[in-house]
XYZ file of N, CA and C in Angstrom:
321
model
N 8.022 3.297 4.572
C 8.352 2.934 3.208
C 9.715 3.480 2.812
N 10.019 4.687 3.262
C 11.327 5.262 2.925
C 12.450 4.444 3.570
N 12.219 3.930 4.765
C 13.223 3.091 5.421
C 13.441 1.802 4.628
N 12.363 1.218 4.132
C 12.487 0.002 3.319
C 13.235 0.296 2.027
N 12.950 1.451 1.421
C 13.675 1.835 0.206
C 15.171 1.955 0.494
N 15.489 2.587 1.612
C 16.891 2.757 1.972
C 17.587 1.439 2.254
N 16.912 0.552 2.961
C 17.498 -0.749 3.300
C 17.680 -1.642 2.083
N 16.745 -1.562 1.142
C 16.772 -2.464 -0.013
C 17.431 -1.862 -1.248
N 17.653 -0.551 -1.230
C 18.148 0.160 -2.414
C 17.227 -0.010 -3.613
N 15.938 -0.145 -3.338
C 14.919 -0.265 -4.388
C 13.931 0.873 -4.195
N 13.695 1.634 -5.261
C 12.751 2.753 -5.188
C 11.324 2.263 -5.351
N 10.430 2.871 -4.589
C 9.011 2.553 -4.676
C 8.461 3.083 -5.996
N 7.910 2.193 -6.809
C 7.321 2.602 -8.084
C 5.809 2.731 -7.971
N 5.221 1.889 -7.140
C 3.784 1.933 -6.884
C 3.523 1.168 -5.594
N 2.307 1.319 -5.083
C 1.919 0.643 -3.852
C 0.631 -0.113 -4.107
N 0.636 -1.421 -3.855
C -0.585 -2.221 -3.950
C -1.194 -2.299 -2.559
N -2.478 -2.036 -2.470
C -3.173 -2.006 -1.184
C -4.233 -3.098 -1.131
N -4.639 -3.449 0.088
C -5.748 -4.384 0.269
C -6.348 -4.156 1.642
N -7.387 -4.886 1.954
C -8.050 -4.759 3.244
C -9.159 -3.731 3.218
N -9.924 -3.714 4.271
C -11.098 -2.852 4.351
C -10.806 -1.372 4.198
N -9.648 -0.921 4.684
C -9.327 0.507 4.604
C -9.199 0.993 3.172
N -8.875 0.113 2.250
C -8.703 0.578 0.868
C -10.038 0.869 0.188
N -11.139 0.605 0.869
C -12.450 1.011 0.342
C -12.670 2.512 0.531
N -11.830 3.143 1.342
C -11.921 4.575 1.608
C -11.131 5.330 0.538
N -11.846 5.919 -0.403
C -11.194 6.610 -1.520
C -10.351 7.797 -1.061
N -10.834 8.517 -0.057
C -10.055 9.649 0.458
C -8.702 9.169 0.967
N -8.698 8.093 1.750
C -7.461 7.558 2.308
C -6.512 7.099 1.211
N -7.032 6.431 0.195
C -6.180 5.942 -0.891
C -5.578 7.098 -1.682
N -6.378 8.122 -1.935
C -5.851 9.287 -2.651
C -4.810 10.001 -1.803
N -5.059 10.082 -0.493
C -4.099 10.730 0.396
C -2.779 9.969 0.408
N -2.839 8.642 0.415
C -1.608 7.852 0.373
C -0.842 8.120 -0.914
N -1.550 8.147 -2.029
C -0.894 8.443 -3.308
C -0.246 9.819 -3.258
N -0.969 10.785 -2.708
C -0.459 12.151 -2.636
C 0.750 12.265 -1.713
N 0.645 11.718 -0.517
C 1.700 11.896 0.477
C 2.949 11.089 0.111
N 2.765 9.934 -0.547
C 3.898 9.108 -0.973
C 4.428 9.517 -2.342
N 3.653 10.329 -3.042
C 3.991 10.756 -4.399
C 4.228 9.549 -5.310
N 3.319 8.594 -5.201
C 3.406 7.392 -6.028
C 2.005 6.861 -6.297
N 1.868 6.069 -7.340
C 0.563 5.484 -7.652
C 0.186 4.432 -6.617
N -1.090 4.382 -6.301
C -1.641 3.375 -5.396
C -2.620 2.532 -6.202
N -2.387 1.213 -6.198
C -3.214 0.290 -6.975
C -4.102 -0.538 -6.048
N -5.397 -0.459 -6.286
C -6.381 -1.201 -5.491
C -6.925 -2.344 -6.347
N -6.890 -3.577 -5.833
C -7.396 -4.712 -6.602
C -8.918 -4.827 -6.522
N -9.469 -5.608 -7.413
C -10.916 -5.863 -7.362
C -11.289 -6.585 -6.077
N -10.497 -7.572 -5.684
C -10.738 -8.292 -4.426
C -9.847 -7.674 -3.359
N -10.457 -6.957 -2.408
C -9.651 -6.266 -1.396
C -9.346 -7.132 -0.170
N -9.982 -8.264 -0.038
C -9.732 -9.146 1.112
C -8.693 -10.190 0.735
N -7.481 -9.744 0.486
C -6.464 -10.642 -0.046
C -5.716 -11.455 1.008
N -5.902 -11.167 2.281
C -5.268 -12.000 3.299
C -5.865 -13.403 3.256
N -7.178 -13.487 3.300
C -7.851 -14.786 3.206
C -7.622 -15.411 1.836
N -7.652 -14.592 0.810
C -7.436 -15.100 -0.543
C -6.040 -15.691 -0.683
N -5.051 -15.020 -0.086
C -3.678 -15.531 -0.135
C -3.557 -16.890 0.532
N -4.222 -17.078 1.660
C -4.207 -18.378 2.340
C -4.848 -19.446 1.461
N -5.940 -19.086 0.799
C -6.607 -20.032 -0.102
C -5.712 -20.369 -1.293
N -5.034 -19.368 -1.822
C -4.114 -19.617 -2.941
C -2.997 -20.569 -2.535
N -2.424 -20.343 -1.353
C -1.348 -21.219 -0.893
C -1.836 -22.647 -0.684
N -3.019 -22.788 -0.101
C -3.579 -24.129 0.093
C -3.822 -24.798 -1.257
N -4.383 -24.056 -2.198
C -4.631 -24.602 -3.531
C -3.356 -24.977 -4.247
N -2.314 -24.190 -4.059
C -1.018 -24.495 -4.661
C -0.432 -25.765 -4.050
N -0.595 -25.915 -2.721
C -0.056 -27.080 -2.016
C -0.708 -28.384 -2.458
N -2.002 -28.334 -2.795
C -2.696 -29.570 -3.189
C -2.783 -29.736 -4.707
N -2.139 -28.834 -5.442
C -2.108 -28.969 -6.893
C -3.294 -28.380 -7.633
N -4.128 -27.595 -6.950
C -5.262 -26.966 -7.624
C -4.776 -25.976 -8.674
N -3.711 -25.228 -8.329
C -3.045 -24.357 -9.297
C -1.686 -24.950 -9.598
N -1.270 -24.838 -10.852
C -0.003 -25.472 -11.231
C 1.220 -24.688 -10.766
N 1.103 -23.341 -10.711
C 2.247 -22.535 -10.285
C 1.788 -21.132 -9.873
N 2.735 -20.348 -9.420
C 2.415 -18.993 -8.968
C 1.944 -18.102 -10.112
N 2.417 -18.359 -11.305
C 1.996 -17.551 -12.456
C 0.495 -17.689 -12.704
N -0.031 -18.879 -12.517
C -1.473 -19.086 -12.682
C -2.254 -18.280 -11.639
N -1.720 -18.212 -10.442
C -2.362 -17.435 -9.382
C -2.278 -15.943 -9.696
N -1.108 -15.484 -10.135
C -0.932 -14.065 -10.469
C -1.918 -13.612 -11.534
N -2.287 -14.502 -12.423
C -3.224 -14.157 -13.498
C -4.610 -13.814 -12.959
N -4.907 -14.213 -11.720
C -6.214 -13.924 -11.117
C -6.316 -12.510 -10.559
N -5.182 -11.815 -10.406
C -5.188 -10.471 -9.834
C -5.745 -9.491 -10.858
N -6.682 -8.670 -10.436
C -7.285 -7.683 -11.341
C -7.313 -6.317 -10.667
N -6.948 -5.307 -11.414
C -6.922 -3.935 -10.920
C -8.315 -3.332 -10.958
N -8.730 -2.746 -9.841
C -10.025 -2.062 -9.789
C -9.857 -0.562 -9.973
N -8.817 -0.001 -9.331
C -8.652 1.444 -9.346
C -7.191 1.823 -9.138
N -6.777 2.896 -9.790
C -5.450 3.466 -9.583
C -5.611 4.896 -9.098
N -4.927 5.211 -8.018
C -4.908 6.571 -7.483
C -3.551 7.173 -7.828
N -3.586 8.334 -8.461
C -2.359 9.000 -8.883
C -2.125 10.246 -8.030
N -0.849 10.527 -7.721
C -0.551 11.716 -6.918
C -1.097 12.981 -7.570
N -1.695 13.829 -6.741
C -2.290 15.068 -7.228
C -2.116 16.168 -6.172
N -0.912 16.232 -5.620
C -0.629 17.193 -4.556
C 0.679 17.896 -4.900
N 0.756 19.173 -4.625
C 2.002 19.890 -4.871
C 3.067 19.435 -3.877
N 4.311 19.549 -4.282
C 5.405 19.182 -3.388
C 5.401 20.072 -2.149
N 5.047 21.331 -2.321
C 4.976 22.262 -1.195
C 3.958 21.790 -0.149
N 2.787 21.378 -0.588
C 1.744 20.882 0.322
C 2.199 19.589 0.990
N 2.801 18.695 0.207
C 3.297 17.418 0.739
C 4.332 17.683 1.827
N 5.281 18.555 1.547
C 6.324 18.875 2.526
C 5.730 19.459 3.803
N 4.733 20.320 3.660
C 4.080 20.930 4.818
C 3.381 19.879 5.678
N 2.646 18.982 5.043
C 1.947 17.929 5.790
C 2.929 16.986 6.477
N 3.989 16.622 5.776
C 4.983 15.725 6.367
C 5.716 16.394 7.524
N 5.993 17.677 7.411
C 6.641 18.398 8.510
C 5.744 18.390 9.749
N 4.449 18.578 9.552
C 3.508 18.521 10.668
C 3.440 17.142 11.290
N 3.504 16.121 10.459
C 3.474 14.744 10.956
C 4.720 14.461 11.790
N 5.893 14.846 11.276
C 7.125 14.620 12.028
C 7.120 15.390 13.346
N 6.550 16.574 13.341
C 6.437 17.368 14.567
C 5.591 16.621 15.601
N 4.475 16.045 15.156
C 3.603 15.274 16.056
C 4.315 14.034 16.576
N 5.061 13.355 15.720
C 5.808 12.166 16.139
C 6.812 12.537 17.223
N 7.556 13.603 17.000
C 8.561 14.027 17.992
C 7.918 14.392 19.329
N 6.776 15.047 19.290
C 6.085 15.402 20.536
C 5.597 14.160 21.280
N 5.267 13.127 20.557
C 4.757 11.908 21.199
C 5.829 11.206 22.021
N 7.095 11.483 21.758
C 8.170 10.856 22.524
C 8.164 11.291 23.985
N 7.551 12.419 24.291
C 7.537 12.934 25.660
C 6.368 12.395 26.492
N 5.495 11.623 25.867
C 4.357 11.093 26.621
C 4.837 10.111 27.678
N 4.148 10.147 28.809
C 4.470 9.218 29.885
C 3.230 8.416 30.225
N 3.460 7.222 30.722
C 2.338 6.361 31.124
C 1.696 6.881 32.377
């Protein structure tokens, strides 16, 4: 995410999640904490299939425009950061350490 922010010059204000993993409250809270940003979970978490259905419906005129589709999105839960910067920095340092060690793995 930080690489995308750097490439786009746009700061992350929040993160919208979907898929089966977002049913895990611990994981969603951890993402909010480690990213230091709000994480928004929709009521319908299976949005990959829903997105395909929306596009098909838009193509055949079932929906008049994207705004009509956007109106169907509903927020189920918001996870807010609740971690100290010191703890976040410590966890991220450990993660980067693990990433660097993985470069030495051989097949």
